[in-house]
Amino acid sequence: LELGDWKTALLRFEAAIVKSEIADKKTCEQLRKGVKILYQSVAPRKRDKHTRAAAARSGQKAMTLAKLMKIIATPGRSILTLLTKDDVLDVFDRVLVRVFEKDPVCSMMINIFANHFYSIRHLRYLNNMAITGKLWETVLDAVDEELSFATAEFPEQTQDFLKPFVKLFSLGVSQFHRIQSGAVSGEWLDFLLEDESVKLIQELDGRFIDFLDSLCRDVKTIFEVMPYIK
């Protein structure tokens, strides 16, 4: 996966399935053929501007899936690589600019901390809310604003899926502020038990179930045509 040899990776994955007795070799071959037929049936064939756009979107989705699989295969190295990418650094930069606009003192605290950061163990300092509580408040506010701005730039269908996550994060930030001000006591994650959070989680749960239902119907269709695959 790390070298981008997807064919070899998938063949080894198939061999592992057979070896672990999850499915036999014949079933794996039928699955491979079924997936190939499914892909050929949905892949754009014409070369007009609409199908080229559809092919580009499909290619982007495949690339995203491939990157996700690579992260799962090598999480440590992938995270380090991710943190050095220009677009990720650009997001950090945007958040830090928002922090500076809100509170230059907090921005200076971040610079001081970064200049003295030499070990992962130094992250323990950030867990001391008596010292870094104000810093966390400003940073979380900046991240919340950036998430809201970034979500608005996505297509409408993607926004419908992302908005509940962004809203949950906003509720978490609000809970953090209340804890820091002493208005409430308890754990930060207690906000997940509130009525609005429960409603958002149920909404996400329903969408996830709909997605699984659709996926299962597609898989069922593949299995129905498998006996006719030679």
PDB file of C-alpha atoms in Angstrom:
ATOM      1  CA  LEU A   1       0.000   0.000   0.000  1.00  0.00           C
ATOM      2  CA  GLU A   2       2.769   2.420   0.924  1.00  0.00           C
ATOM      3  CA  LEU A   3       4.469   1.898  -2.446  1.00  0.00           C
ATOM      4  CA  GLY A   4       1.199   2.318  -4.332  1.00  0.00           C
ATOM      5  CA  ASP A   5       1.207  -1.279  -5.660  1.00  0.00           C
ATOM      6  CA  TRP A   6      -2.539  -1.717  -5.246  1.00  0.00           C
ATOM      7  CA  LYS A   7      -2.798  -4.874  -7.364  1.00  0.00           C
ATOM      8  CA  THR A   8      -0.294  -6.764  -5.214  1.00  0.00           C
ATOM      9  CA  ALA A   9      -1.840  -5.378  -2.022  1.00  0.00           C
ATOM     10  CA  LEU A  10      -5.332  -6.540  -3.011  1.00  0.00           C
ATOM     11  CA  LEU A  11      -4.057  -9.974  -4.062  1.00  0.00           C
ATOM     12  CA  ARG A  12      -2.370 -10.374  -0.683  1.00  0.00           C
ATOM     13  CA  PHE A  13      -5.535  -9.194   1.046  1.00  0.00           C
ATOM     14  CA  GLU A  14      -7.517 -11.791  -0.900  1.00  0.00           C
ATOM     15  CA  ALA A  15      -4.981 -14.494   0.034  1.00  0.00           C
ATOM     16  CA  ALA A  16      -5.282 -13.489   3.700  1.00  0.00           C
ATOM     17  CA  ILE A  17      -9.080 -13.846   3.533  1.00  0.00           C
ATOM     18  CA  VAL A  18      -8.729 -17.358   2.111  1.00  0.00           C
ATOM     19  CA  LYS A  19      -6.021 -18.345   4.606  1.00  0.00           C
ATOM     20  CA  SER A  20      -8.081 -17.124   7.572  1.00  0.00           C
ATOM     21  CA  GLU A  21     -11.062 -19.146   6.202  1.00  0.00           C
ATOM     22  CA  ILE A  22     -13.333 -16.105   6.010  1.00  0.00           C
ATOM     23  CA  ALA A  23     -14.187 -17.184   2.457  1.00  0.00           C
ATOM     24  CA  ASP A  24     -12.878 -19.786   0.045  1.00  0.00           C
ATOM     25  CA  LYS A  25     -10.879 -19.058  -3.083  1.00  0.00           C
ATOM     26  CA  LYS A  26     -13.828 -19.558  -5.441  1.00  0.00           C
ATOM     27  CA  THR A  27     -15.972 -17.055  -3.500  1.00  0.00           C
ATOM     28  CA  CYS A  28     -13.144 -14.484  -3.590  1.00  0.00           C
ATOM     29  CA  GLU A  29     -12.836 -14.912  -7.350  1.00  0.00           C
ATOM     30  CA  GLN A  30     -16.583 -14.415  -7.762  1.00  0.00           C
ATOM     31  CA  LEU A  31     -16.455 -11.323  -5.556  1.00  0.00           C
ATOM     32  CA  ARG A  32     -13.634  -9.898  -7.662  1.00  0.00           C
ATOM     33  CA  LYS A  33     -15.607 -10.502 -10.848  1.00  0.00           C
ATOM     34  CA  GLY A  34     -18.747  -9.071  -9.279  1.00  0.00           C
ATOM     35  CA  VAL A  35     -16.966  -5.884  -8.247  1.00  0.00           C
ATOM     36  CA  LYS A  36     -15.483  -5.609 -11.745  1.00  0.00           C
ATOM     37  CA  ILE A  37     -18.942  -5.954 -13.316  1.00  0.00           C
ATOM     38  CA  LEU A  38     -20.374  -3.393 -10.897  1.00  0.00           C
ATOM     39  CA  TYR A  39     -17.598  -0.942 -11.754  1.00  0.00           C
ATOM     40  CA  GLN A  40     -18.041  -1.461 -15.484  1.00  0.00           C
ATOM     41  CA  SER A  41     -21.779  -0.888 -15.165  1.00  0.00           C
ATOM     42  CA  VAL A  42     -21.425   2.448 -13.376  1.00  0.00           C
ATOM     43  CA  ALA A  43     -18.277   3.787 -15.044  1.00  0.00           C
ATOM     44  CA  PRO A  44     -18.943   6.575 -17.578  1.00  0.00           C
ATOM     45  CA  ARG A  45     -18.516   5.434 -21.184  1.00  0.00           C
ATOM     46  CA  LYS A  46     -19.267   8.532 -23.236  1.00  0.00           C
ATOM     47  CA  ARG A  47     -16.759  11.298 -23.585  1.00  0.00           C
ATOM     48  CA  ASP A  48     -18.959  14.367 -23.344  1.00  0.00           C
ATOM     49  CA  LYS A  49     -18.359  17.059 -20.747  1.00  0.00           C
ATOM     50  CA  HIS A  50     -20.879  15.612 -18.278  1.00  0.00           C
ATOM     51  CA  THR A  51     -19.371  12.122 -18.186  1.00  0.00           C
ATOM     52  CA  ARG A  52     -15.849  13.577 -18.035  1.00  0.00           C
ATOM     53  CA  ALA A  53     -16.916  15.520 -14.960  1.00  0.00           C
ATOM     54  CA  ALA A  54     -18.428  12.348 -13.471  1.00  0.00           C
ATOM     55  CA  ALA A  55     -15.220  10.438 -14.208  1.00  0.00           C
ATOM     56  CA  ALA A  56     -13.202  13.179 -12.524  1.00  0.00           C
ATOM     57  CA  ARG A  57     -15.405  12.996  -9.415  1.00  0.00           C
ATOM     58  CA  SER A  58     -15.113   9.204  -9.339  1.00  0.00           C
ATOM     59  CA  GLY A  59     -11.349   9.471  -9.688  1.00  0.00           C
ATOM     60  CA  GLN A  60     -11.204  11.935  -6.812  1.00  0.00           C
ATOM     61  CA  LYS A  61     -13.263   9.604  -4.626  1.00  0.00           C
ATOM     62  CA  ALA A  62     -10.973   6.684  -5.493  1.00  0.00           C
ATOM     63  CA  MET A  63      -7.925   8.785  -4.654  1.00  0.00           C
ATOM     64  CA  THR A  64      -9.435   9.753  -1.300  1.00  0.00           C
ATOM     65  CA  LEU A  65     -10.171   6.087  -0.525  1.00  0.00           C
ATOM     66  CA  ALA A  66      -6.628   5.101  -1.499  1.00  0.00           C
ATOM     67  CA  LYS A  67      -5.173   7.748   0.805  1.00  0.00           C
ATOM     68  CA  LEU A  68      -7.406   6.552   3.641  1.00  0.00           C
ATOM     69  CA  MET A  69      -6.236   2.960   3.146  1.00  0.00           C
ATOM     70  CA  LYS A  70      -2.623   4.118   3.200  1.00  0.00           C
ATOM     71  CA  ILE A  71      -3.195   5.993   6.475  1.00  0.00           C
ATOM     72  CA  ILE A  72      -4.733   2.862   8.007  1.00  0.00           C
ATOM     73  CA  ALA A  73      -1.829   0.718   6.802  1.00  0.00           C
ATOM     74  CA  THR A  74       0.917   3.023   8.168  1.00  0.00           C
ATOM     75  CA  PRO A  75      -0.729   5.398  10.681  1.00  0.00           C
ATOM     76  CA  GLY A  76       2.414   6.794  12.332  1.00  0.00           C
ATOM     77  CA  ARG A  77       4.258   7.634   9.138  1.00  0.00           C
ATOM     78  CA  SER A  78       1.084   8.797   7.402  1.00  0.00           C
ATOM     79  CA  ILE A  79       0.261  11.250  10.196  1.00  0.00           C
ATOM     80  CA  LEU A  80       3.764  12.723  10.063  1.00  0.00           C
ATOM     81  CA  THR A  81       3.491  13.027   6.278  1.00  0.00           C
ATOM     82  CA  LEU A  82       0.044  14.596   6.618  1.00  0.00           C
ATOM     83  CA  LEU A  83       1.317  17.253   9.018  1.00  0.00           C
ATOM     84  CA  THR A  84       3.948  18.364   6.496  1.00  0.00           C
ATOM     85  CA  LYS A  85       1.592  18.828   3.547  1.00  0.00           C
ATOM     86  CA  ASP A  86       1.081  22.393   2.337  1.00  0.00           C
ATOM     87  CA  ASP A  87      -2.738  22.294   2.503  1.00  0.00           C
ATOM     88  CA  VAL A  88      -2.674  20.980   6.090  1.00  0.00           C
ATOM     89  CA  LEU A  89      -0.116  23.601   7.113  1.00  0.00           C
ATOM     90  CA  ASP A  90      -2.321  26.195   5.435  1.00  0.00           C
ATOM     91  CA  VAL A  91      -5.221  25.154   7.690  1.00  0.00           C
ATOM     92  CA  PHE A  92      -2.982  25.479  10.764  1.00  0.00           C
ATOM     93  CA  ASP A  93      -1.897  28.897   9.517  1.00  0.00           C
ATOM     94  CA  ARG A  94      -5.495  30.047   9.085  1.00  0.00           C
ATOM     95  CA  VAL A  95      -6.370  28.898  12.611  1.00  0.00           C
ATOM     96  CA  LEU A  96      -3.316  30.648  14.087  1.00  0.00           C
ATOM     97  CA  VAL A  97      -4.178  33.862  12.241  1.00  0.00           C
ATOM     98  CA  ARG A  98      -7.640  33.733  13.801  1.00  0.00           C
ATOM     99  CA  VAL A  99      -6.021  33.197  17.218  1.00  0.00           C
ATOM    100  CA  PHE A 100      -3.818  36.260  16.697  1.00  0.00           C
ATOM    101  CA  GLU A 101      -6.816  38.361  15.637  1.00  0.00           C
ATOM    102  CA  LYS A 102      -8.722  37.301  18.751  1.00  0.00           C
ATOM    103  CA  ASP A 103      -5.915  37.514  21.311  1.00  0.00           C
ATOM    104  CA  PRO A 104      -2.305  38.473  20.432  1.00  0.00           C
ATOM    105  CA  VAL A 105      -1.208  37.377  23.928  1.00  0.00           C
ATOM    106  CA  CYS A 106      -2.394  33.823  23.276  1.00  0.00           C
ATOM    107  CA  SER A 107      -0.623  33.914  19.938  1.00  0.00           C
ATOM    108  CA  MET A 108       2.590  34.896  21.735  1.00  0.00           C
ATOM    109  CA  MET A 109       2.083  32.019  24.215  1.00  0.00           C
ATOM    110  CA  ILE A 110       1.852  29.572  21.310  1.00  0.00           C
ATOM    111  CA  ASN A 111       5.090  30.934  19.841  1.00  0.00           C
ATOM    112  CA  ILE A 112       6.885  30.582  23.179  1.00  0.00           C
ATOM    113  CA  PHE A 113       5.604  27.037  23.625  1.00  0.00           C
ATOM    114  CA  ALA A 114       6.619  26.092  20.064  1.00  0.00           C
ATOM    115  CA  ASN A 115      10.146  27.452  20.578  1.00  0.00           C
ATOM    116  CA  HIS A 116      10.581  25.260  23.672  1.00  0.00           C
ATOM    117  CA  PHE A 117       8.945  22.118  22.274  1.00  0.00           C
ATOM    118  CA  TYR A 118      11.547  19.354  21.984  1.00  0.00           C
ATOM    119  CA  SER A 119       9.638  16.218  23.048  1.00  0.00           C
ATOM    120  CA  ILE A 120       6.141  14.748  22.855  1.00  0.00           C
ATOM    121  CA  ARG A 121       6.200  14.757  26.666  1.00  0.00           C
ATOM    122  CA  HIS A 122       5.999  18.537  26.561  1.00  0.00           C
ATOM    123  CA  LEU A 123       2.390  18.182  25.405  1.00  0.00           C
ATOM    124  CA  ARG A 124       1.572  17.406  29.049  1.00  0.00           C
ATOM    125  CA  TYR A 125       1.884  21.125  29.759  1.00  0.00           C
ATOM    126  CA  LEU A 126      -1.219  21.710  27.644  1.00  0.00           C
ATOM    127  CA  ASN A 127      -3.218  19.508  30.021  1.00  0.00           C
ATOM    128  CA  ASN A 128      -2.741  21.997  32.868  1.00  0.00           C
ATOM    129  CA  MET A 129      -5.922  24.047  32.491  1.00  0.00           C
ATOM    130  CA  ALA A 130      -4.881  26.480  35.216  1.00  0.00           C
ATOM    131  CA  ILE A 131      -2.058  27.606  32.888  1.00  0.00           C
ATOM    132  CA  THR A 132      -3.332  26.898  29.377  1.00  0.00           C
ATOM    133  CA  GLY A 133      -7.126  27.155  29.865  1.00  0.00           C
ATOM    134  CA  LYS A 134      -7.341  30.620  28.297  1.00  0.00           C
ATOM    135  CA  LEU A 135      -5.131  29.466  25.441  1.00  0.00           C
ATOM    136  CA  TRP A 136      -7.391  26.487  24.743  1.00  0.00           C
ATOM    137  CA  GLU A 137     -10.480  28.708  24.759  1.00  0.00           C
ATOM    138  CA  THR A 138      -9.031  31.000  22.089  1.00  0.00           C
ATOM    139  CA  VAL A 139      -7.713  28.137  19.950  1.00  0.00           C
ATOM    140  CA  LEU A 140     -10.989  26.198  20.105  1.00  0.00           C
ATOM    141  CA  ASP A 141     -12.945  29.324  19.132  1.00  0.00           C
ATOM    142  CA  ALA A 142     -10.632  29.804  16.146  1.00  0.00           C
ATOM    143  CA  VAL A 143     -10.996  26.153  15.075  1.00  0.00           C
ATOM    144  CA  ASP A 144     -14.785  26.418  15.411  1.00  0.00           C
ATOM    145  CA  GLU A 145     -14.862  29.492  13.168  1.00  0.00           C
ATOM    146  CA  GLU A 146     -12.580  27.856  10.612  1.00  0.00           C
ATOM    147  CA  LEU A 147     -14.722  24.695  10.531  1.00  0.00           C
ATOM    148  CA  SER A 148     -17.856  26.742   9.921  1.00  0.00           C
ATOM    149  CA  PHE A 149     -16.120  28.688   7.137  1.00  0.00           C
ATOM    150  CA  ALA A 150     -14.654  25.539   5.509  1.00  0.00           C
ATOM    151  CA  THR A 151     -17.975  23.688   5.617  1.00  0.00           C
ATOM    152  CA  ALA A 152     -19.690  26.531   3.774  1.00  0.00           C
ATOM    153  CA  GLU A 153     -17.239  26.011   0.878  1.00  0.00           C
ATOM    154  CA  PHE A 154     -18.295  22.375   0.299  1.00  0.00           C
ATOM    155  CA  PRO A 155     -21.112  21.271  -2.065  1.00  0.00           C
ATOM    156  CA  GLU A 156     -24.594  21.300  -0.560  1.00  0.00           C
ATOM    157  CA  GLN A 157     -24.845  17.501  -0.246  1.00  0.00           C
ATOM    158  CA  THR A 158     -21.523  17.354   1.590  1.00  0.00           C
ATOM    159  CA  GLN A 159     -22.621  20.208   3.846  1.00  0.00           C
ATOM    160  CA  ASP A 160     -25.695  18.230   4.902  1.00  0.00           C
ATOM    161  CA  PHE A 161     -23.409  15.469   6.158  1.00  0.00           C
ATOM    162  CA  LEU A 162     -20.765  17.708   7.770  1.00  0.00           C
ATOM    163  CA  LYS A 163     -22.999  20.252   9.519  1.00  0.00           C
ATOM    164  CA  PRO A 164     -24.042  17.934  12.385  1.00  0.00           C
ATOM    165  CA  PHE A 165     -20.364  17.224  13.157  1.00  0.00           C
ATOM    166  CA  VAL A 166     -19.553  20.943  13.106  1.00  0.00           C
ATOM    167  CA  LYS A 167     -22.547  21.677  15.328  1.00  0.00           C
ATOM    168  CA  LEU A 168     -21.432  19.008  17.817  1.00  0.00           C
ATOM    169  CA  PHE A 169     -17.972  20.557  17.902  1.00  0.00           C
ATOM    170  CA  SER A 170     -19.520  23.988  18.545  1.00  0.00           C
ATOM    171  CA  LEU A 171     -21.522  22.541  21.437  1.00  0.00           C
ATOM    172  CA  GLY A 172     -18.309  21.037  22.815  1.00  0.00           C
ATOM    173  CA  VAL A 173     -16.549  24.408  22.613  1.00  0.00           C
ATOM    174  CA  SER A 174     -19.481  26.053  24.401  1.00  0.00           C
ATOM    175  CA  GLN A 175     -19.286  23.419  27.154  1.00  0.00           C
ATOM    176  CA  PHE A 176     -15.548  24.077  27.531  1.00  0.00           C
ATOM    177  CA  HIS A 177     -16.226  27.783  28.004  1.00  0.00           C
ATOM    178  CA  ARG A 178     -18.845  27.057  30.674  1.00  0.00           C
ATOM    179  CA  ILE A 179     -16.475  24.772  32.567  1.00  0.00           C
ATOM    180  CA  GLN A 180     -13.650  27.322  32.437  1.00  0.00           C
ATOM    181  CA  SER A 181     -15.929  30.079  33.695  1.00  0.00           C
ATOM    182  CA  GLY A 182     -17.184  27.901  36.540  1.00  0.00           C
ATOM    183  CA  ALA A 183     -20.791  28.013  35.323  1.00  0.00           C
ATOM    184  CA  VAL A 184     -20.953  24.210  35.277  1.00  0.00           C
ATOM    185  CA  SER A 185     -18.932  21.408  36.821  1.00  0.00           C
ATOM    186  CA  GLY A 186     -18.233  17.906  35.598  1.00  0.00           C
ATOM    187  CA  GLU A 187     -16.566  16.387  32.568  1.00  0.00           C
ATOM    188  CA  TRP A 188     -16.182  18.131  29.237  1.00  0.00           C
ATOM    189  CA  LEU A 189     -17.869  15.296  27.294  1.00  0.00           C
ATOM    190  CA  ASP A 190     -21.029  15.666  29.370  1.00  0.00           C
ATOM    191  CA  PHE A 191     -22.342  17.950  26.614  1.00  0.00           C
ATOM    192  CA  LEU A 192     -22.977  14.791  24.547  1.00  0.00           C
ATOM    193  CA  LEU A 193     -25.781  13.909  26.960  1.00  0.00           C
ATOM    194  CA  GLU A 194     -27.678  17.146  26.355  1.00  0.00           C
ATOM    195  CA  ASP A 195     -30.882  17.089  24.298  1.00  0.00           C
ATOM    196  CA  GLU A 196     -29.468  18.974  21.308  1.00  0.00           C
ATOM    197  CA  SER A 197     -26.387  16.743  21.140  1.00  0.00           C
ATOM    198  CA  VAL A 198     -28.507  13.598  21.405  1.00  0.00           C
ATOM    199  CA  LYS A 199     -30.694  14.848  18.545  1.00  0.00           C
ATOM    200  CA  LEU A 200     -27.651  15.485  16.341  1.00  0.00           C
ATOM    201  CA  ILE A 201     -26.168  12.072  17.162  1.00  0.00           C
ATOM    202  CA  GLN A 202     -29.473  10.390  16.317  1.00  0.00           C
ATOM    203  CA  GLU A 203     -29.528  12.279  13.008  1.00  0.00           C
ATOM    204  CA  LEU A 204     -26.015  11.079  12.172  1.00  0.00           C
ATOM    205  CA  ASP A 205     -26.942   7.576  13.269  1.00  0.00           C
ATOM    206  CA  GLY A 206     -29.933   7.586  10.921  1.00  0.00           C
ATOM    207  CA  ARG A 207     -27.830   8.745   7.979  1.00  0.00           C
ATOM    208  CA  PHE A 208     -25.221   6.090   8.708  1.00  0.00           C
ATOM    209  CA  ILE A 209     -27.923   3.400   8.814  1.00  0.00           C
ATOM    210  CA  ASP A 210     -29.300   4.639   5.471  1.00  0.00           C
ATOM    211  CA  PHE A 211     -25.794   4.433   3.992  1.00  0.00           C
ATOM    212  CA  LEU A 212     -25.309   0.869   5.284  1.00  0.00           C
ATOM    213  CA  ASP A 213     -28.734  -0.102   3.979  1.00  0.00           C
ATOM    214  CA  SER A 214     -27.860   1.192   0.524  1.00  0.00           C
ATOM    215  CA  LEU A 215     -24.489  -0.581   0.628  1.00  0.00           C
ATOM    216  CA  CYS A 216     -26.102  -3.862   1.674  1.00  0.00           C
ATOM    217  CA  ARG A 217     -28.589  -3.631  -1.186  1.00  0.00           C
ATOM    218  CA  ASP A 218     -25.713  -3.182  -3.654  1.00  0.00           C
ATOM    219  CA  VAL A 219     -23.830  -6.140  -2.155  1.00  0.00           C
ATOM    220  CA  LYS A 220     -27.005  -8.246  -2.281  1.00  0.00           C
ATOM    221  CA  THR A 221     -27.399  -7.406  -5.969  1.00  0.00           C
ATOM    222  CA  ILE A 222     -23.819  -8.532  -6.621  1.00  0.00           C
ATOM    223  CA  PHE A 223     -24.406 -11.848  -4.871  1.00  0.00           C
ATOM    224  CA  GLU A 224     -27.631 -12.405  -6.797  1.00  0.00           C
ATOM    225  CA  VAL A 225     -25.808 -12.196 -10.126  1.00  0.00           C
ATOM    226  CA  MET A 226     -22.749 -14.174  -8.985  1.00  0.00           C
ATOM    227  CA  PRO A 227     -24.163 -17.630  -9.808  1.00  0.00           C
ATOM    228  CA  TYR A 228     -24.359 -16.499 -13.436  1.00  0.00           C
ATOM    229  CA  ILE A 229     -20.748 -15.286 -13.524  1.00  0.00           C
ATOM    230  CA  LYS A 230     -18.384 -17.707 -15.257  1.00  0.00           C
TER     231      LYS A 230
END
